[in-house]
mmCIF file of C-alpha atoms in Angstrom:
data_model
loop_
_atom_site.group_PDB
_atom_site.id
_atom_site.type_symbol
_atom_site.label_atom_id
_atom_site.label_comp_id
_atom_site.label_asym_id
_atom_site.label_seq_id
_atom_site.Cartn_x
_atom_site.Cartn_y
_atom_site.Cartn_z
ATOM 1 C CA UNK A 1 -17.993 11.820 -56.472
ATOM 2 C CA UNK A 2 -18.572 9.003 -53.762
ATOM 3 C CA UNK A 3 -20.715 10.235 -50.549
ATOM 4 C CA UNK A 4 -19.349 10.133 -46.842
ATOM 5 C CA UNK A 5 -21.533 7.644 -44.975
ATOM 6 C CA UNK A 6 -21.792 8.430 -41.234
ATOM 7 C CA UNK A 7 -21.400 6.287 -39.007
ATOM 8 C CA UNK A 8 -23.985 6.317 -37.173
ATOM 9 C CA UNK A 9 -25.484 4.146 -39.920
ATOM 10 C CA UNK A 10 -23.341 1.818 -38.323
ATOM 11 C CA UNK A 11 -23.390 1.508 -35.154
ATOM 12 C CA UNK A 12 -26.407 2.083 -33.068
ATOM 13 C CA UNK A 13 -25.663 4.900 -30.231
ATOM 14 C CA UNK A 14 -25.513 3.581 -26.866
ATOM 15 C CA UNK B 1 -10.684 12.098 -5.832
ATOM 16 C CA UNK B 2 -8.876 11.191 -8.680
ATOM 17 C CA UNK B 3 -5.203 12.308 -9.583
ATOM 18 C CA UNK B 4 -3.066 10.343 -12.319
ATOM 19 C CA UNK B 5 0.768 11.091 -12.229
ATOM 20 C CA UNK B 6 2.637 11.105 -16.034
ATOM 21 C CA UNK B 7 6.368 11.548 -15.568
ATOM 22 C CA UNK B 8 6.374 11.915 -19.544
ATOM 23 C CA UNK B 9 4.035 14.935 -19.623
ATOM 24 C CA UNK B 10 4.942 15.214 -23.692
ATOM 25 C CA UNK B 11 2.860 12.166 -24.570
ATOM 26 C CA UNK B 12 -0.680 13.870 -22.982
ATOM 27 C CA UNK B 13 0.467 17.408 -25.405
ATOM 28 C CA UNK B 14 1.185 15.082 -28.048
ATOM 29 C CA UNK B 15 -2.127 12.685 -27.780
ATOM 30 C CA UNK B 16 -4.095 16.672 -27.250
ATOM 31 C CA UNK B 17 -2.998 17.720 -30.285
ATOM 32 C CA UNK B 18 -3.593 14.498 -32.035
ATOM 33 C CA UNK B 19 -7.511 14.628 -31.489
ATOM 34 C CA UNK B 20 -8.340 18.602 -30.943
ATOM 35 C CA UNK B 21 -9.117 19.134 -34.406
ATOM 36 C CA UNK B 22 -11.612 16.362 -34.623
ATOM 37 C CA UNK B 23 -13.458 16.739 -31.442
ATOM 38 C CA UNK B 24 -13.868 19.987 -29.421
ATOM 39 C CA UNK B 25 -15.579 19.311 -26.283
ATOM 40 C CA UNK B 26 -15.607 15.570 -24.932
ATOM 41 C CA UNK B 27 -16.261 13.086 -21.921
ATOM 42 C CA UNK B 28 -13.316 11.683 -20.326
ATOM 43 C CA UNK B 29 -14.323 8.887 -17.865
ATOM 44 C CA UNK B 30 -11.949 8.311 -15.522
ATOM 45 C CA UNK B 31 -12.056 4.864 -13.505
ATOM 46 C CA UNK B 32 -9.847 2.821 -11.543
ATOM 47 C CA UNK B 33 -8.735 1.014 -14.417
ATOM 48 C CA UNK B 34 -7.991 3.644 -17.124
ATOM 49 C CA UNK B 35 -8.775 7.305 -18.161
ATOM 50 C CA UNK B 36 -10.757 6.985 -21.279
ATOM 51 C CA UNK B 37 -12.324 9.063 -24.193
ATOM 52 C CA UNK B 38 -15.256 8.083 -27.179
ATOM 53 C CA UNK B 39 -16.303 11.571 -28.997
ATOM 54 C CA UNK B 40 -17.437 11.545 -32.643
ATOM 55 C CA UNK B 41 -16.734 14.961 -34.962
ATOM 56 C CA UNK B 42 -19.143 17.101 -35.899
ATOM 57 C CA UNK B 43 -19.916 15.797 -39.175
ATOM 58 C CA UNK B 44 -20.218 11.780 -36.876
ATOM 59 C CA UNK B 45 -18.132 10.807 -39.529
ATOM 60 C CA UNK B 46 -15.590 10.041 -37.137
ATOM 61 C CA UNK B 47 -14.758 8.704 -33.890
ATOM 62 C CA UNK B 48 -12.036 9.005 -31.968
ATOM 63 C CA UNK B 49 -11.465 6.623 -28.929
ATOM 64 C CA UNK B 50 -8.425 6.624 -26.622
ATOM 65 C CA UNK B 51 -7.759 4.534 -23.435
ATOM 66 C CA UNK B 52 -4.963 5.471 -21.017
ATOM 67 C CA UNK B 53 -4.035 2.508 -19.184
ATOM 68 C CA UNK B 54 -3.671 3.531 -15.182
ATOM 69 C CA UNK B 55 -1.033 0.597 -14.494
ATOM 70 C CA UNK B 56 1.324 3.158 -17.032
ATOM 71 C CA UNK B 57 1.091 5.869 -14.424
ATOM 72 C CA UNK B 58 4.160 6.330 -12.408
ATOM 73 C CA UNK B 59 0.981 7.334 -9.875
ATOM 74 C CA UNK B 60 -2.627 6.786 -10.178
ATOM 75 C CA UNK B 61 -5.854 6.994 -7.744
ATOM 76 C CA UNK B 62 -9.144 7.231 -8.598
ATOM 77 C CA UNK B 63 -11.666 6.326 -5.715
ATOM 78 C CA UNK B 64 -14.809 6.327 -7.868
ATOM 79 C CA UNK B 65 -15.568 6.433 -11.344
ATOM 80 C CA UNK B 66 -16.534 10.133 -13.000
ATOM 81 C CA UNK B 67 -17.098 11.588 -15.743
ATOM 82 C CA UNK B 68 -15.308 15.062 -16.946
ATOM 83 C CA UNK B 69 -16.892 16.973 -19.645
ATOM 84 C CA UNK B 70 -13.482 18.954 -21.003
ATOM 85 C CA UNK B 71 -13.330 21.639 -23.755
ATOM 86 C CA UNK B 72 -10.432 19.737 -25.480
ATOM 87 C CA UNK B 73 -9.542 23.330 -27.180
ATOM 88 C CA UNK B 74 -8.612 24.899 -23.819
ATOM 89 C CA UNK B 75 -7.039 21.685 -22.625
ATOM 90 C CA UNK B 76 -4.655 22.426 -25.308
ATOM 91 C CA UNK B 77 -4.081 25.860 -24.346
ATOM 92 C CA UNK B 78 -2.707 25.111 -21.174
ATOM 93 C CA UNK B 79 -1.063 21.944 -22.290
ATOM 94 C CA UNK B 80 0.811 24.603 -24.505
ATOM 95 C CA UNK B 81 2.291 25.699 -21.384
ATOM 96 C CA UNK B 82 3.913 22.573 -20.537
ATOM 97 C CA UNK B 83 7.184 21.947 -21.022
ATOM 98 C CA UNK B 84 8.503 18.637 -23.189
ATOM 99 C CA UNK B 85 10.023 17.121 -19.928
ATOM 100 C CA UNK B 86 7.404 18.427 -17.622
ATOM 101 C CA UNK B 87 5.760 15.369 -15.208
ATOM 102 C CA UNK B 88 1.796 16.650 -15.480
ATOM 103 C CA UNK B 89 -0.740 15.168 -12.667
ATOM 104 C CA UNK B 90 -4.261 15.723 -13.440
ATOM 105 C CA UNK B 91 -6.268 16.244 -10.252
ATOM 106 C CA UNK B 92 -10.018 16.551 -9.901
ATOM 107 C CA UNK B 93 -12.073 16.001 -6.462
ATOM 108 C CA UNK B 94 -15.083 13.641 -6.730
ATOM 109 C CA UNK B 95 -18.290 15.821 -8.264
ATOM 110 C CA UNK B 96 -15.297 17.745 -10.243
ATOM 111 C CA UNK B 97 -16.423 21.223 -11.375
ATOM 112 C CA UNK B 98 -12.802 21.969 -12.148
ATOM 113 C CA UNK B 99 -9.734 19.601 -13.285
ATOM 114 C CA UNK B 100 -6.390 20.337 -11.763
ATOM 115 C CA UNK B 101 -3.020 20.055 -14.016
ATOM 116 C CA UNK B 102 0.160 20.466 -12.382
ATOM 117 C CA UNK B 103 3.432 21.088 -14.560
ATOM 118 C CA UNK B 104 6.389 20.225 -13.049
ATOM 119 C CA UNK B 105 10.139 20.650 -14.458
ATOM 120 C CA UNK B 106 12.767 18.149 -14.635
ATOM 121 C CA UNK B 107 14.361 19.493 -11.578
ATOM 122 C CA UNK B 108 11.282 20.922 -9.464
ATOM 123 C CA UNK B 109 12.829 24.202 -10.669
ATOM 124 C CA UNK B 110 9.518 24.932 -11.648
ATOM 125 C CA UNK B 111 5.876 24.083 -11.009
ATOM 126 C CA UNK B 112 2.827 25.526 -12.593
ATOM 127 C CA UNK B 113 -0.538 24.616 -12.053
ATOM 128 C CA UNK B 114 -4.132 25.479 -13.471
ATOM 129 C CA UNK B 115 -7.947 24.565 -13.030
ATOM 130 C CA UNK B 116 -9.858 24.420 -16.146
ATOM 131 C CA UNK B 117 -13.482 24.604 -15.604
ATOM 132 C CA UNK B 118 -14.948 21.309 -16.605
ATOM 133 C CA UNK B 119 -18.427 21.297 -18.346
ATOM 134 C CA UNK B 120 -21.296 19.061 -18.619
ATOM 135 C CA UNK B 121 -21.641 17.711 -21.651
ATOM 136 C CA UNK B 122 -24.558 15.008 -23.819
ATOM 137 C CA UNK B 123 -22.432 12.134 -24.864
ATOM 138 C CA UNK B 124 -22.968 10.064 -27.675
ATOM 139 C CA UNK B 125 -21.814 6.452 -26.972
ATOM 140 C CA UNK B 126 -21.454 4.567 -30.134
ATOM 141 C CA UNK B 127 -22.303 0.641 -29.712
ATOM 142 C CA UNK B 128 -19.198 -0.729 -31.731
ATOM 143 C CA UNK B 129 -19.181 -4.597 -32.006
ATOM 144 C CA UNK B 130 -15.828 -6.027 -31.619
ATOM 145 C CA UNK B 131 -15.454 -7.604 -35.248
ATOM 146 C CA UNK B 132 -12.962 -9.798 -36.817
ATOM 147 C CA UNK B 133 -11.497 -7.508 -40.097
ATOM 148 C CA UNK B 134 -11.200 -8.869 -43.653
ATOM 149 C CA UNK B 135 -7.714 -7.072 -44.123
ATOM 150 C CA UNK B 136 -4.954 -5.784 -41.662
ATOM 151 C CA UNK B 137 -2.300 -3.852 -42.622
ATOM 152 C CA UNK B 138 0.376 -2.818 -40.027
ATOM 153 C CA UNK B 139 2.859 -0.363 -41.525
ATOM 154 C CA UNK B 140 5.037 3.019 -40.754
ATOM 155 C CA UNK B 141 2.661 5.419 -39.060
ATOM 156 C CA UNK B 142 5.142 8.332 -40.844
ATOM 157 C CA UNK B 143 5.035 6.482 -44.512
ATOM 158 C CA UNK B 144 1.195 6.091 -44.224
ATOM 159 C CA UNK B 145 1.115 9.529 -43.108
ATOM 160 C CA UNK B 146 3.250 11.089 -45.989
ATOM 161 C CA UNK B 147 1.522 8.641 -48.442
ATOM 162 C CA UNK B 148 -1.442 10.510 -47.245
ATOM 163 C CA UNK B 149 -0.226 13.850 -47.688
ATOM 164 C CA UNK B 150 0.938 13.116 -50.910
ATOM 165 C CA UNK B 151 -1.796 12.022 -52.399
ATOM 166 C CA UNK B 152 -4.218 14.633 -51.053
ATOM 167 C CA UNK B 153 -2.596 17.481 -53.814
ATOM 168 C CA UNK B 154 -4.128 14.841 -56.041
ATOM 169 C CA UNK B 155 -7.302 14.569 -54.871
ATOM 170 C CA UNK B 156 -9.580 14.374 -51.699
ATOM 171 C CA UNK B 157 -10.582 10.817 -51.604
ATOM 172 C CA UNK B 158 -8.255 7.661 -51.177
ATOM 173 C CA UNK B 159 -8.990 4.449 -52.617
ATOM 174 C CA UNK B 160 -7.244 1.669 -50.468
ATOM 175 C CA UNK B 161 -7.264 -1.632 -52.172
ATOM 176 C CA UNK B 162 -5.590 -5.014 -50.009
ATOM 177 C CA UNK B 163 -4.954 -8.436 -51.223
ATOM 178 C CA UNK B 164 -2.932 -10.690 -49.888
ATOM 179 C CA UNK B 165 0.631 -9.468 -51.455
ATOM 180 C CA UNK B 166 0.162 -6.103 -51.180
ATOM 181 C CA UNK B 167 -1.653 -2.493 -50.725
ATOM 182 C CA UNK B 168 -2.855 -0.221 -52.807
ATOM 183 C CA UNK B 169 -3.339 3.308 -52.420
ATOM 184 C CA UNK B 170 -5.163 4.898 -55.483
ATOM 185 C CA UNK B 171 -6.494 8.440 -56.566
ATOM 186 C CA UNK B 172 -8.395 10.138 -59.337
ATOM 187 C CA UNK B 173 -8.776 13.650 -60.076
ATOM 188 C CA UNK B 174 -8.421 16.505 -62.284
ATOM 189 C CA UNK B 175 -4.884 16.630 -62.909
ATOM 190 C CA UNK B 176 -5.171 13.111 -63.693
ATOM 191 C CA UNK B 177 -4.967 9.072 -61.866
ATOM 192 C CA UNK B 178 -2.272 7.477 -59.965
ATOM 193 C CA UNK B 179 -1.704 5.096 -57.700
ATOM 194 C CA UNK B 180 1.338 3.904 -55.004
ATOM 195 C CA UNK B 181 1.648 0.000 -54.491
ATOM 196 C CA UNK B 182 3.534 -1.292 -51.304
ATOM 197 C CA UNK B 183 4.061 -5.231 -51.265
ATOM 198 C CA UNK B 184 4.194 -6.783 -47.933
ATOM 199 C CA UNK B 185 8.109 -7.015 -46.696
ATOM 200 C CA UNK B 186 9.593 -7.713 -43.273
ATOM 201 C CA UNK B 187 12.299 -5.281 -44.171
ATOM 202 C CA UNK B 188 14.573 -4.472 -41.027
ATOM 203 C CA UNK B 189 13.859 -0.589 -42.044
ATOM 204 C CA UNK B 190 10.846 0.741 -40.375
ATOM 205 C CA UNK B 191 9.469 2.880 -42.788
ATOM 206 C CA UNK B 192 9.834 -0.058 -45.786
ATOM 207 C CA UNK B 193 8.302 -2.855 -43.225
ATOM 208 C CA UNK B 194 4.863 -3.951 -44.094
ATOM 209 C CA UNK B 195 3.192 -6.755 -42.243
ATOM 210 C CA UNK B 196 -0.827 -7.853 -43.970
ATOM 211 C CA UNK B 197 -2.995 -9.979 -42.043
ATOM 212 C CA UNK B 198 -5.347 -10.725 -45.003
ATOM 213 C CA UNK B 199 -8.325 -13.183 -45.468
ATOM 214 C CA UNK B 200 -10.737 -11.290 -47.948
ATOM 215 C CA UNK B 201 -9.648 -8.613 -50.678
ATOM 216 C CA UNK B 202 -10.816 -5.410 -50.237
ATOM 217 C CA UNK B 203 -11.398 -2.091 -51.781
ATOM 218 C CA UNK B 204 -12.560 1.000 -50.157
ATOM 219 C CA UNK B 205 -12.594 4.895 -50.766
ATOM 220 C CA UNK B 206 -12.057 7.386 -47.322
ATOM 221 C CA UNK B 207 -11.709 11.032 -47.457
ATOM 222 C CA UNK B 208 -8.139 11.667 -46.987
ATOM 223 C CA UNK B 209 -8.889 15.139 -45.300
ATOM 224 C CA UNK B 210 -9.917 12.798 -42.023
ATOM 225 C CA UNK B 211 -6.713 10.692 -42.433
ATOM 226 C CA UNK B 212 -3.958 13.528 -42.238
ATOM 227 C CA UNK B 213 -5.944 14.666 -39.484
ATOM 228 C CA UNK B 214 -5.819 10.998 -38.005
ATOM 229 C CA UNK B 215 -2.147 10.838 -38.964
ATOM 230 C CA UNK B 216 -1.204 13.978 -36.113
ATOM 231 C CA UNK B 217 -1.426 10.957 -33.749
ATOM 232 C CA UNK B 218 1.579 9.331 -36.086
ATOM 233 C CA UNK B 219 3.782 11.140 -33.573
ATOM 234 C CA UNK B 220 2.539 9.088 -31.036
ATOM 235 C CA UNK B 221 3.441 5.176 -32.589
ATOM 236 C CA UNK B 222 5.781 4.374 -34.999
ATOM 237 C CA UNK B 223 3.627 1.755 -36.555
ATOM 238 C CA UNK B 224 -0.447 2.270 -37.844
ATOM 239 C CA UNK B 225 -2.372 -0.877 -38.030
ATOM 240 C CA UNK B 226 -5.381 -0.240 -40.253
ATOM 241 C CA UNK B 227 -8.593 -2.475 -39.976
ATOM 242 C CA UNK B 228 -10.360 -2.936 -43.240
ATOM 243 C CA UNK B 229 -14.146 -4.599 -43.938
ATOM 244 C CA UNK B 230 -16.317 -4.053 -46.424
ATOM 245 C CA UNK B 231 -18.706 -1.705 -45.726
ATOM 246 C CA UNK B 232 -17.915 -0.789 -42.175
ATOM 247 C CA UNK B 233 -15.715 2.042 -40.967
ATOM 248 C CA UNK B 234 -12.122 1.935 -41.182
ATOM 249 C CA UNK B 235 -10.126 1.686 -37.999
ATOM 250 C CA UNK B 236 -6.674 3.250 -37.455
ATOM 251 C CA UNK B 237 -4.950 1.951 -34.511
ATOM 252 C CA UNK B 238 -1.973 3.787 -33.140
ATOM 253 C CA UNK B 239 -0.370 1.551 -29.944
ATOM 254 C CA UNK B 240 1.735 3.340 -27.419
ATOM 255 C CA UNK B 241 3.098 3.086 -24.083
ATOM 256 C CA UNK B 242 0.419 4.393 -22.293
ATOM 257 C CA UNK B 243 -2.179 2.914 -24.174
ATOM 258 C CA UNK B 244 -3.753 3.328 -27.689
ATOM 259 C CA UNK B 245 -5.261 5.756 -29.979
ATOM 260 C CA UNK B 246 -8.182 4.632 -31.971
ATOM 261 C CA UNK B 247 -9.655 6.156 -34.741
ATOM 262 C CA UNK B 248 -13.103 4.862 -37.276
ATOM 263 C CA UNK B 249 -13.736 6.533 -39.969
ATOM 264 C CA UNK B 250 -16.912 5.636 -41.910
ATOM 265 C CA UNK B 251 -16.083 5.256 -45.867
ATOM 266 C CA UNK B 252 -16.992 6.623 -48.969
ATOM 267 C CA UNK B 253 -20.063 5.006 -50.925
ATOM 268 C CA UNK B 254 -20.277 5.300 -54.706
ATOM 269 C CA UNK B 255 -23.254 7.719 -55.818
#
């Protein structure tokens, strides 16, 4: 089964 | 002070319940420009981002820029209280501990109004690059949604495929495979049209348990316009009156 990425992985928090 | 005037009180219930099962407890900043939202879920696999344009107000003041922490869950419960023809204003003094919402019926027959205790809240600002996508598709926000809903007795994860003709939406599980193909049309029927703004194939896999919850907000826009890349989150755009609904949802990488 694929994984859930997060998404901080792709955007850098502010 | 700031206090924002909706005649059409329905669309705030509506955009509520579009977002209160992804994000409990979020910032609004409110500004003389627009009243504004960025909260990720729990899991930060989403983000939800909505901008309410102040120029769409029938009134709108806001004399300096804040920042209310609301529980989104008991927003709802008094929203609940509205009626569908209500006009709402929202109300909170500068240094808010409390936001104001005002009902008010059709006819002034009726006028109720709360104060929900605001909180203070850590907010996670995402940096999101504005970034040209490899695929658009603009379709039926209630198609997508039902194609959605659909699928998910199949499975739990979508596998959305563009190319230039058409759109694929693909599953895989125990019960077995399928798959439902729309080709790009400028039919005059809503629901058939299909508009792709293509330059790159792509293929992606989301969990579809994120998109019915994205596709509450289908009651909001007629059309969805879905922003595909490799590798990056999905966006799901939903355009309205007021001002949009945005949601990101980060995909699904192969093991």
């Amino acid at each position: 089964t694929p994984l859930q990425n997060s998404l901080s992985e792709f955007y850098s928090c502010v | 002070m700031f206090e924002a005037l909706l005649g059409n009180g329905l669309i705030l219930k509506k955009i509520i319940e579009s977002i209160k099962e992804l994000v409990t407890e979020v910032n609004f900043e409110v500004t003389s420009e627009a009243i504004s939202l960025q909260a990720m879920d729990a899991s930060h696999v989403a983000l939800v981002v909505l901008v309410l344009r102040a120029s769409e107000f029938e009134e709108y003041r806001c004399d300096r820029p804040q920042t209310l922490g609301v529980s989104i869950t008991n927003l709802a419960k008094l929203l609940k209280i509205a009626g569908n023809d209500d006009s709402i204003i929202l109300r909170a003094e500068d240094e808010a501990h409390v936001l104001t919402l005002v009902f008010t019926g059709k006819n002034n027959e009726k006028m109720c109004e709360f104060n929900l205790n605001l909180l203070t809240l850590d907010s996670e600002h995402l940096g999101i690059p504005e970034q040209e996508y490899s695929a658009e598709v603009t379709m039926s926000s209630s198609e997508f949604s039902r194609i959605c809903r659909e699928l998910t007795q199949v499975t739990d994860t979508l596998n959305l495929s563009v190319d230039k003709e058409s759109v694929k939406f693909a599953v895989s599980g125990d019960i077995g495979t399928g798959s439902i193909t729309m080709k790009a049309n400028n039919s005059d029927k809503s629901e058939e049209k299909l508009i792709l703004n293509v330059s790159d194939t792509v293929s992606m896999a989301f969990a579809l348990r994120y998109l019915n919850l994205f596709n509450k907000a289908s009651s909001l826009s007629d059309e969805v316009v879905l922003s595909l890349s490799p590798e990056v989150p999905v966006v799901l755009k939903f355009a309205f009156d007021l001002g949009e609904l945005k949601y990101f949802l980060a995909p699904k990488i192969a093991e």
